Tab-separated table of C-alpha atoms and ligand atoms in Angstrom:
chain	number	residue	atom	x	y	z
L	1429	UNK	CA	90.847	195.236	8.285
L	1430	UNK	CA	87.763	196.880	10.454
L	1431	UNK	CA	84.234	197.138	8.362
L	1432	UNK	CA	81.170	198.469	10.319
L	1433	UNK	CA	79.744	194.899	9.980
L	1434	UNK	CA	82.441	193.076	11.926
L	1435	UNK	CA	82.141	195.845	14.489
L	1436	UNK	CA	77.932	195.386	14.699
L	1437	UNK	CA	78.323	191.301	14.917
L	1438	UNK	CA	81.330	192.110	17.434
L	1439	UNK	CA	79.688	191.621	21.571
L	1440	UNK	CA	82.275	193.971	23.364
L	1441	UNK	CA	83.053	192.804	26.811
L	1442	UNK	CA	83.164	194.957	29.591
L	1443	UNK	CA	86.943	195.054	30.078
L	1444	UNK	CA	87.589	195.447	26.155
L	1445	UNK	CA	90.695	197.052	25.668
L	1446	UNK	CA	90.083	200.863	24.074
L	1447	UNK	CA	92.166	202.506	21.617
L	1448	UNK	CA	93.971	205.946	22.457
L	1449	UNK	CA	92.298	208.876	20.818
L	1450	UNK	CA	89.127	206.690	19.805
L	1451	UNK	CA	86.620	207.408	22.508
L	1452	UNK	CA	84.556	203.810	22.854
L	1453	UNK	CA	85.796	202.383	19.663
L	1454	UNK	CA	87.672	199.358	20.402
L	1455	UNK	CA	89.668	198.481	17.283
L	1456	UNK	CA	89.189	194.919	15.996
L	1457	UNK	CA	92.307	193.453	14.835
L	1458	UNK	CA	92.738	191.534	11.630
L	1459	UNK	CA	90.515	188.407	12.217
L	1460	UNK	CA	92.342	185.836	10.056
L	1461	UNK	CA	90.102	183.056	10.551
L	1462	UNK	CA	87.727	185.207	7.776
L	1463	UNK	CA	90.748	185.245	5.220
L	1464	UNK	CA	89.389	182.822	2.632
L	1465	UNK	CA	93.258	180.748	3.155
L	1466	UNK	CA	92.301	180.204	6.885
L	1467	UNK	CA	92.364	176.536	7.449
L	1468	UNK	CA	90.020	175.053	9.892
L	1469	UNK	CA	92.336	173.603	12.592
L	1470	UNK	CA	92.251	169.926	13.250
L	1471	UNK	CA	91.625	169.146	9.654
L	1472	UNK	CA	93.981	167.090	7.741
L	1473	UNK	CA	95.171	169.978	5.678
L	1474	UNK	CA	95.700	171.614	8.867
L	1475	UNK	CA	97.611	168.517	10.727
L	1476	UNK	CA	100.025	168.441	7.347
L	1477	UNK	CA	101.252	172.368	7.828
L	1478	UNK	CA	101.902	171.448	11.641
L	1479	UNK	CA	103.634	168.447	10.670
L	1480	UNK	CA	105.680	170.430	8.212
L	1481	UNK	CA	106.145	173.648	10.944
L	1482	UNK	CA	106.738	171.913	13.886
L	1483	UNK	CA	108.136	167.683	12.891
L	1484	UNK	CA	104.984	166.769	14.592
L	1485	UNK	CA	101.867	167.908	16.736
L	1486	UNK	CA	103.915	170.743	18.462
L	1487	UNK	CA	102.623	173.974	19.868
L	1488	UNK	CA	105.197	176.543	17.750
L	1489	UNK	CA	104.621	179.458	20.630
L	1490	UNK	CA	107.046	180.116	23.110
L	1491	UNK	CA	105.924	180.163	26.637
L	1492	UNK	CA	106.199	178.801	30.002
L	1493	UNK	CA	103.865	177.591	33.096
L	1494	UNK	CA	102.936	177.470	36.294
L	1495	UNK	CA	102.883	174.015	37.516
L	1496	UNK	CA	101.387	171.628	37.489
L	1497	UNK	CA	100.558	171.716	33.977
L	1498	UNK	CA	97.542	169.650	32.863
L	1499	UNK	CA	99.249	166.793	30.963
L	1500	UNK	CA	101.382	166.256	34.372
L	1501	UNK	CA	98.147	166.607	35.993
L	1502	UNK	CA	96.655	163.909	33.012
L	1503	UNK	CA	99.974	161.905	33.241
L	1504	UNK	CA	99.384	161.431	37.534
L	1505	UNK	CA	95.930	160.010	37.021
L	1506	UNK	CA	97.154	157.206	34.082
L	1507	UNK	CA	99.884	156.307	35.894
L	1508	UNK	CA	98.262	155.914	39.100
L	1509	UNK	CA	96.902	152.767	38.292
L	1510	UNK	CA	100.037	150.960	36.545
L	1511	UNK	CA	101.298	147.604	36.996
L	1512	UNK	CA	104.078	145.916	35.658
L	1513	UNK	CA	101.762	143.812	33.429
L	1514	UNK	CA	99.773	146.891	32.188
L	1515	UNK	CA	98.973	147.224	28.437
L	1516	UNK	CA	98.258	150.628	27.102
L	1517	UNK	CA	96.714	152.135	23.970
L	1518	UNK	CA	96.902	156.091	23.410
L	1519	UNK	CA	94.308	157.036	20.780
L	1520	UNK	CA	95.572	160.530	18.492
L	1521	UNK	CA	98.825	159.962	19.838
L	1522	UNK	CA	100.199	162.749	17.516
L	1523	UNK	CA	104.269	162.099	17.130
L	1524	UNK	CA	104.174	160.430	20.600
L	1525	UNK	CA	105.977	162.193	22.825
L	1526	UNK	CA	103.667	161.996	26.019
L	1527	UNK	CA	102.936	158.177	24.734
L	1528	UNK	CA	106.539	157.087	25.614
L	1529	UNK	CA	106.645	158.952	28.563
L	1530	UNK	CA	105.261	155.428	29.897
L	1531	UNK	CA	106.993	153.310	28.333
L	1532	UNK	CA	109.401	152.243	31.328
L	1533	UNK	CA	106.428	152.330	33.713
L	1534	UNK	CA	103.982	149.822	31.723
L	1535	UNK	CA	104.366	146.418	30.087
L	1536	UNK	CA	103.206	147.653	26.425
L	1537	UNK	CA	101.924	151.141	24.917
L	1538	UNK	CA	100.344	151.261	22.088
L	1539	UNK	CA	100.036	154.624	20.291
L	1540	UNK	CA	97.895	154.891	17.057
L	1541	UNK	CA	96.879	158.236	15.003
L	1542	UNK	CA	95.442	158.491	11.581
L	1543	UNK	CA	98.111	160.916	10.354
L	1544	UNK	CA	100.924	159.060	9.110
L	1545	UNK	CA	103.480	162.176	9.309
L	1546	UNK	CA	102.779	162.236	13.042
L	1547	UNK	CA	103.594	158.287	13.103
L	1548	UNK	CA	106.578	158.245	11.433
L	1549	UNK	CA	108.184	160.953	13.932
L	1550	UNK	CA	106.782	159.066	16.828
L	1551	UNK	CA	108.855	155.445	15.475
L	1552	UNK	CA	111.787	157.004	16.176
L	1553	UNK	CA	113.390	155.646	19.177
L	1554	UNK	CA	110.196	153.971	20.947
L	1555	UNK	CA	111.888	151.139	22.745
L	1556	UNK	CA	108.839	149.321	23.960
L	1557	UNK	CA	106.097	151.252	22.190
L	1558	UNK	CA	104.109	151.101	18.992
L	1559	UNK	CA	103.014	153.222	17.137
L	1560	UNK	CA	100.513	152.348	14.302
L	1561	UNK	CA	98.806	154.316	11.428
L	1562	UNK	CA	95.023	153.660	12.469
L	1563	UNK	CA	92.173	155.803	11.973
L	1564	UNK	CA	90.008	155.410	15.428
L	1565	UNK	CA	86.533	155.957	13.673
L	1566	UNK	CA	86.866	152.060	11.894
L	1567	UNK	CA	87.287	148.814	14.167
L	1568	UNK	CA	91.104	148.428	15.726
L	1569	UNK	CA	93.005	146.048	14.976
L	1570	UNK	CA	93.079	144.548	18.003
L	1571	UNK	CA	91.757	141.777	19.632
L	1572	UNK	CA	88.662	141.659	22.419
L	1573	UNK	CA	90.133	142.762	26.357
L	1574	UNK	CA	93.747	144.028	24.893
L	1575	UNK	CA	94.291	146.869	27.182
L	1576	UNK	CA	94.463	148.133	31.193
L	1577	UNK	CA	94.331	151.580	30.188
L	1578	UNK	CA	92.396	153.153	27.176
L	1579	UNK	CA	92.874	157.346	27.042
L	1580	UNK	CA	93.171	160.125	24.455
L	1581	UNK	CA	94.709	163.149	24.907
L	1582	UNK	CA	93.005	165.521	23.029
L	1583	UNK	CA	92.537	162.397	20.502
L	1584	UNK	CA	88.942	160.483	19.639
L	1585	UNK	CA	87.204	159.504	22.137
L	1586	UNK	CA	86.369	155.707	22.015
L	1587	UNK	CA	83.118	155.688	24.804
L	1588	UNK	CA	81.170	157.866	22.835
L	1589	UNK	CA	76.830	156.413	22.927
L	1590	UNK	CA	77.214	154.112	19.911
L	1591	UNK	CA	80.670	153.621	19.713
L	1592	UNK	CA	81.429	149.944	20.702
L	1593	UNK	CA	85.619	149.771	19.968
L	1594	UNK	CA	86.374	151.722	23.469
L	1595	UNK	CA	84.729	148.985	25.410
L	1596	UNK	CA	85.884	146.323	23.481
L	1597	UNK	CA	89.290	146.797	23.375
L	1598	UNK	CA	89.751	147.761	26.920
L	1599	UNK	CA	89.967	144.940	29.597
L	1600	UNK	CA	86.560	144.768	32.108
L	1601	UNK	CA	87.931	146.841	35.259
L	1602	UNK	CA	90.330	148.953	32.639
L	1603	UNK	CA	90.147	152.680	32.754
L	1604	UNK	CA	89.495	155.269	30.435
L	1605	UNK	CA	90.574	158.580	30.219
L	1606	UNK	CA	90.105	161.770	28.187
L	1607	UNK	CA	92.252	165.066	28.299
L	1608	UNK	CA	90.796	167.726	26.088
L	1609	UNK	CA	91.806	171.191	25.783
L	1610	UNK	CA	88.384	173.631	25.931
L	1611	UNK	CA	90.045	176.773	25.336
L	1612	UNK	CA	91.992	179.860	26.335
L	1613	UNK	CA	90.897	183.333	27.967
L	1614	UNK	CA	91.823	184.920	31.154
L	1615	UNK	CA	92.159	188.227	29.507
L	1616	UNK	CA	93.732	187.119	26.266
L	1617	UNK	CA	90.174	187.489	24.229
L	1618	UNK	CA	89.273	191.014	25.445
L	1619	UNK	CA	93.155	191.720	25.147
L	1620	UNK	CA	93.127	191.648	21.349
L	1621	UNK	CA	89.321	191.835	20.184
L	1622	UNK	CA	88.800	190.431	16.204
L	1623	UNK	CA	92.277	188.461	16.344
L	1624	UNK	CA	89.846	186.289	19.595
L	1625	UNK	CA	86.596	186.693	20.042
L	1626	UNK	CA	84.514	186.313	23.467
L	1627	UNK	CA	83.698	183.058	24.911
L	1628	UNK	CA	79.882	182.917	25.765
L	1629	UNK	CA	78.306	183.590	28.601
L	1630	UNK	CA	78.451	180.900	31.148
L	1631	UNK	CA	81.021	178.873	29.086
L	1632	UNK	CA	82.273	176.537	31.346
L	1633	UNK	CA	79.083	175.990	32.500
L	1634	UNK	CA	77.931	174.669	29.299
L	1635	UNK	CA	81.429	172.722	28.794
L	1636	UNK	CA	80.511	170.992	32.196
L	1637	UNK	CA	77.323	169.977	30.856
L	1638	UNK	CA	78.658	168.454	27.445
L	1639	UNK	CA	81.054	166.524	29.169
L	1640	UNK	CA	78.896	165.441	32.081
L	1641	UNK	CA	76.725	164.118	29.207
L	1642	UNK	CA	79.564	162.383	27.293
L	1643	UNK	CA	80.758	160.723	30.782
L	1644	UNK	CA	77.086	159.505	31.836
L	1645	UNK	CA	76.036	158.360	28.252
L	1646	UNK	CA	79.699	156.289	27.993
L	1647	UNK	CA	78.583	152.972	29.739
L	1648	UNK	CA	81.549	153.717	32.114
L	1649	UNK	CA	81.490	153.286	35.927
L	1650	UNK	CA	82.808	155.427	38.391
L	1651	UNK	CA	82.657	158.451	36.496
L	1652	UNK	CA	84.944	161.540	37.549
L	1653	UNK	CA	85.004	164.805	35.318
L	1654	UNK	CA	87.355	167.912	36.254
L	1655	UNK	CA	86.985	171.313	34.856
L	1656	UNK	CA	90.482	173.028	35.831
L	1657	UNK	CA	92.561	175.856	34.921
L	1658	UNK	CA	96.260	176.142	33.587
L	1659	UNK	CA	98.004	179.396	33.880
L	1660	UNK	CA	99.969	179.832	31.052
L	1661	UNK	CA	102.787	183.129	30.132
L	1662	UNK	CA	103.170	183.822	26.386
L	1663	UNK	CA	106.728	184.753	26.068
L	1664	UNK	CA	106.964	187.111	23.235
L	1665	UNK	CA	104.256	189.600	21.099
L	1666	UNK	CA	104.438	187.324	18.290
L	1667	UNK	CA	103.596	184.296	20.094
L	1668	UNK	CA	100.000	185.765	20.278
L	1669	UNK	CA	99.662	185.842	16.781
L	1670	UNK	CA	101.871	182.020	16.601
L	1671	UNK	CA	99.000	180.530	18.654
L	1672	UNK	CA	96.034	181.745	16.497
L	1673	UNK	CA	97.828	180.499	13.317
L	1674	UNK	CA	99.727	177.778	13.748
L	1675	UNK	CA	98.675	175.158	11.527
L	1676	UNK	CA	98.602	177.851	8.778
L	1677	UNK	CA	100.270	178.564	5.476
L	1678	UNK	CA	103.076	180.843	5.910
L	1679	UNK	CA	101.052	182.870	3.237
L	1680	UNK	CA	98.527	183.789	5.555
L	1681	UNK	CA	100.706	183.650	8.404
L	1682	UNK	CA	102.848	186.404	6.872
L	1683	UNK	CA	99.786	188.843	6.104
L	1684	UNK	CA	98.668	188.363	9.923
L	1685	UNK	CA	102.024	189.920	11.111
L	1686	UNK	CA	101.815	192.619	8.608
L	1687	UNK	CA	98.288	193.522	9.813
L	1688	UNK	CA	98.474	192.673	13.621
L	1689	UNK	CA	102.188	192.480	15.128
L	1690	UNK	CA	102.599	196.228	15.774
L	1691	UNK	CA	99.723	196.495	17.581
L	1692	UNK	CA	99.860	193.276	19.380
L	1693	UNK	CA	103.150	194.248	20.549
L	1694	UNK	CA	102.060	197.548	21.883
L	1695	UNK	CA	98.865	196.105	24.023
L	1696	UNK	CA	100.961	192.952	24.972
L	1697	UNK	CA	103.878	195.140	26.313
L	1698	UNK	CA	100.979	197.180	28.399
L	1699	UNK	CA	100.112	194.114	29.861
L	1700	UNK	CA	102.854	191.318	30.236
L	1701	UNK	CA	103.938	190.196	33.336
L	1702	UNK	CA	107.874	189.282	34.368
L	1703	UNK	CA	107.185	186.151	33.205
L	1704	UNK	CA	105.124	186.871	29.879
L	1705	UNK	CA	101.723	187.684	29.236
L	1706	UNK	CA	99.430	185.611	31.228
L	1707	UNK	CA	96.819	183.374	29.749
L	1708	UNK	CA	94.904	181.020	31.204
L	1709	UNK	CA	93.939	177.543	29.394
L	1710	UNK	CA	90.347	175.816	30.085
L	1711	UNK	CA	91.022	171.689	30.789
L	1712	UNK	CA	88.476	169.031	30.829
L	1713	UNK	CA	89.304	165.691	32.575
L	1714	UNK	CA	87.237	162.445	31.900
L	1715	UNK	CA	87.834	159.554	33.908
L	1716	UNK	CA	85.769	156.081	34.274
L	1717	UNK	CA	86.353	152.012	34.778
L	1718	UNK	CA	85.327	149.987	32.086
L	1719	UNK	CA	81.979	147.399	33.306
G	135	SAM	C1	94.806	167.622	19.110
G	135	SAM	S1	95.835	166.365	18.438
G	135	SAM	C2	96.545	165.672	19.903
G	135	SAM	C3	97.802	164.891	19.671
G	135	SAM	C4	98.459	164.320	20.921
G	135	SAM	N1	97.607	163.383	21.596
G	135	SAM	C5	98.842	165.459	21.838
G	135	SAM	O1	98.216	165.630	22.883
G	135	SAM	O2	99.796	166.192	21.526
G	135	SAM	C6	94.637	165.178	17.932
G	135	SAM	C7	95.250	163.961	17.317
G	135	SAM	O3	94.209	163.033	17.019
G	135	SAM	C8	94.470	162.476	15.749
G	135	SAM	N2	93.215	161.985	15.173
G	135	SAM	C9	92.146	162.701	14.790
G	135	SAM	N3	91.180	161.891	14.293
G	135	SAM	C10	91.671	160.641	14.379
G	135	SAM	C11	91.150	159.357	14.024
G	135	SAM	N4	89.945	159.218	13.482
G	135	SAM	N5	91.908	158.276	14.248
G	135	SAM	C12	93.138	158.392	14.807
G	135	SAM	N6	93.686	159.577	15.146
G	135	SAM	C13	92.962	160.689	14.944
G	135	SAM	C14	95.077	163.626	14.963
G	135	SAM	O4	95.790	163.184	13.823
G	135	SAM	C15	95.953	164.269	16.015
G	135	SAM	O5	97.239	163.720	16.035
């Protein structure tokens, strides 16, 4: 579970939580990411065991927010430029939910992923919206100026340098938007050191900068990025360890409670709040007007 190596490689923030009885020793937990079962998340193997866990791409953890909450936040700015006669195509639409949250507000949504688990969950009672098996990284099949709006939450990115599809499909004077999740901290990472690890220094600096570059190299006009913060309260003990493995194989998933859940509970009761132990969850927002 702890090997003088992991603690050596380990950078021990300032605030790291120390173990009774174990003068400045903090105690790495069980880092299942180096169990050779740990699947790399967002990989198709990965996307099947979420299917399978959760019906579709669902976070399994139980928690709550404070508002707003980004995709409200994400939903605002799409819908803020509807019309009645606006066409629009959601790219890594998962099983859809958040797609046909628009569908009374636009003329057509379109919602395509490659994973065709997470598409046949989404076809269930879609009214007007379709959803389509498409992988985003080959041309669409759709014709030249289809759409008003063009965005991906947490999906591919279509106005990548080099990428032509984005500005093809999207009308001239359509917008594009990108909602992508850069991470979690606000105390959860020094909270239970080897289970997370720190984020660099001067993170969100460098996430600004990688997304400033994506924006200005996308051909886009109008450009607006926005780092932002969601507060989020994990309900229970074990939904610390249900964030860092969902997407795994119950396998794995059971050796991670054997190893970590005692002690997660005991530093997560320390530190919980009435509502649940706060987290907070890094955003980046990427919005532009297609020439
Ligand atoms: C992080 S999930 C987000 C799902 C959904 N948009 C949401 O916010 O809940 C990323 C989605 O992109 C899809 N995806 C990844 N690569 C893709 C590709 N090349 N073409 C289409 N969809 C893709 C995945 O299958 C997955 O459903």
């Amino acid at each position: 579970m702890q090997n003088e190596t992991a603690y050596k490689t380990y950078r021990i923030p300032s605030n790291v939580y120390l173990w009774e009885g174990v003068v400045n020793v903090p105690k790495l937990l069980f880092d299942p990411m180096k169990h050779p079962d740990w699947i790399p998340p967002q990989t198709a193997e990965w996307h099947a065991n979420l299917e399978l866990e959760t019906g579709g791409y669902k976070y399994p953890w139980n928690s709550v927010f404070d508002e707003p909450r980004a995709e409200v936040i994400f939903a605002d700015k799409i819908a803020a430029c509807f019309k009645e006669s606006t066409r629009i195509l959601d790219v890594g639409c998962g099983h859809g939910e958040f797609t046909k949250t628009f569908s009374q507000k636009a003329k057509e949504v379109v919602g395509i992923d490659v994973n065709e688990g997470y598409i046949a969950s989404a076809k269930a009672g879609t009214g007007n919206v379709t959803f389509l098996v498409v992988d985003a990284d080959k041309p669409l099949p759709f014709p030249d100026d289809s759409f008003d709006v063009v965005y991906a939450k947490k999906g591919p990115w279509l106005f990548h340098k080099g990428i032509e599809e984005g500005h093809r499909v999207i009308k001239p004077g359509g917008m594009a938007l990108g909602l992508y999740h850069c991470g979690t901290d606000g105390g959860l990472r020094s909270l239970f050191p080897g289970l997370y690890y720190p984020l660099p220094d001067n993170y969100l600096d460098g996430i600004k900068a990688k997304f400033e570059r994506q924006l200005s190299e996308s051909n886009l006009e109008k450009i607006e990025l926005q780092i932002f913060e969601e507060v989020e309260y994990l309900s229970r003990p074990v939904d610390v360890l249900i964030k860092k493995c969902f997407g795994q194989k119950e396998a794995l998933k059971k050796i991670v409670w054997q190893e970590c859940l005692k002690n997660v509970e005991e530093i997560f009761l320390r530190h919980t709040t009435p509502r649940g132990l706060k987290v907070v969850n890094y955003h980046a927002l990427m919005i532009g007007i297609a020439r």
